[in-house]
Amino acid sequence: MLDFLKRRLKNEKGAMDKILVTLLLVIVGVGAVVGLSTWMNTEVTDMKTAAETKIDTAKQ
C-alpha cells in the first residue's frame, strides 16, 4: 500500500494537496463530532438539573 501511495504521489500533480485537504477534513470532522458530543452532554446535564429543581419546587 505504501508503494502504491508513493507511485501515485510521483505520477499525479497536486496529489499532496489532495492528501492534505483530506487529512484536514478528517481532523475537522473529528473535532466537530467531539464538540457536538461535549455540547450534548452539557445540555443533558443542564436539563436534568432544571427538571430536578422544578420537581423539588412542585413537591413543596
Short mmCIF file of C-alpha atoms in Angstrom, two decimals:
data_model
loop_
_atom_site.label_atom_id
_atom_site.label_comp_id
_atom_site.label_asym_id
_atom_site.label_seq_id
_atom_site.Cartn_x
_atom_site.Cartn_y
_atom_site.Cartn_z
CA MET A 1 0.00 0.00 0.00
CA LEU A 2 2.86 2.36 0.78
CA ASP A 3 4.38 1.66 -2.62
CA PHE A 4 1.03 2.44 -4.23
CA LEU A 5 0.89 5.81 -2.47
CA LYS A 6 4.46 6.62 -3.48
CA ARG A 7 3.68 5.86 -7.14
CA ARG A 8 0.54 7.98 -7.00
CA LEU A 9 2.45 10.89 -5.49
CA LYS A 10 5.09 10.72 -8.22
CA ASN A 11 2.58 10.38 -11.06
CA GLU A 12 -0.03 12.96 -10.14
CA LYS A 13 0.41 16.68 -9.91
CA GLY A 14 -1.26 18.08 -6.84
CA ALA A 15 -1.63 14.70 -5.16
CA MET A 16 -0.06 16.03 -1.98
CA ASP A 17 -2.62 18.83 -1.88
CA LYS A 18 -5.44 16.30 -2.13
CA ILE A 19 -3.98 14.25 0.71
CA LEU A 20 -3.52 17.33 2.91
CA VAL A 21 -7.06 18.54 2.23
CA THR A 22 -8.43 15.09 3.04
CA LEU A 23 -6.49 14.98 6.31
CA LEU A 24 -7.71 18.47 7.18
CA LEU A 25 -11.32 17.45 6.52
CA VAL A 26 -10.90 14.35 8.70
CA ILE A 27 -9.48 16.45 11.53
CA VAL A 28 -12.30 18.99 11.23
CA GLY A 29 -14.87 16.17 11.17
CA VAL A 30 -13.47 14.52 14.28
CA GLY A 31 -13.35 17.89 16.06
CA ALA A 32 -16.97 18.57 15.13
CA VAL A 33 -18.11 15.19 16.45
CA VAL A 34 -16.21 15.66 19.72
CA GLY A 35 -17.55 19.19 20.12
CA LEU A 36 -21.13 18.10 19.43
CA SER A 37 -20.84 15.22 21.88
CA THR A 38 -19.49 17.51 24.61
CA TRP A 39 -22.22 20.09 23.95
CA MET A 40 -24.94 17.41 24.08
CA ASN A 41 -23.63 16.06 27.39
CA THR A 42 -23.63 19.56 28.87
CA GLU A 43 -27.19 20.21 27.66
CA VAL A 44 -28.43 16.91 29.12
CA THR A 45 -26.86 17.73 32.49
CA ASP A 46 -28.40 21.21 32.47
CA MET A 47 -31.85 19.80 31.61
CA LYS A 48 -31.62 17.21 34.39
CA THR A 49 -30.68 19.91 36.91
CA ALA A 50 -33.52 22.16 35.78
CA ALA A 51 -36.01 19.29 35.94
CA GLU A 52 -34.90 18.30 39.45
CA THR A 53 -35.24 21.91 40.59
CA LYS A 54 -38.79 22.17 39.21
CA ILE A 55 -39.78 18.83 40.72
CA ASP A 56 -38.43 19.85 44.13
CA THR A 57 -40.29 23.17 43.84
CA ALA A 58 -43.53 21.39 42.93
CA LYS A 59 -43.23 18.99 45.90
CA GLN A 60 -43.23 21.83 48.42
#
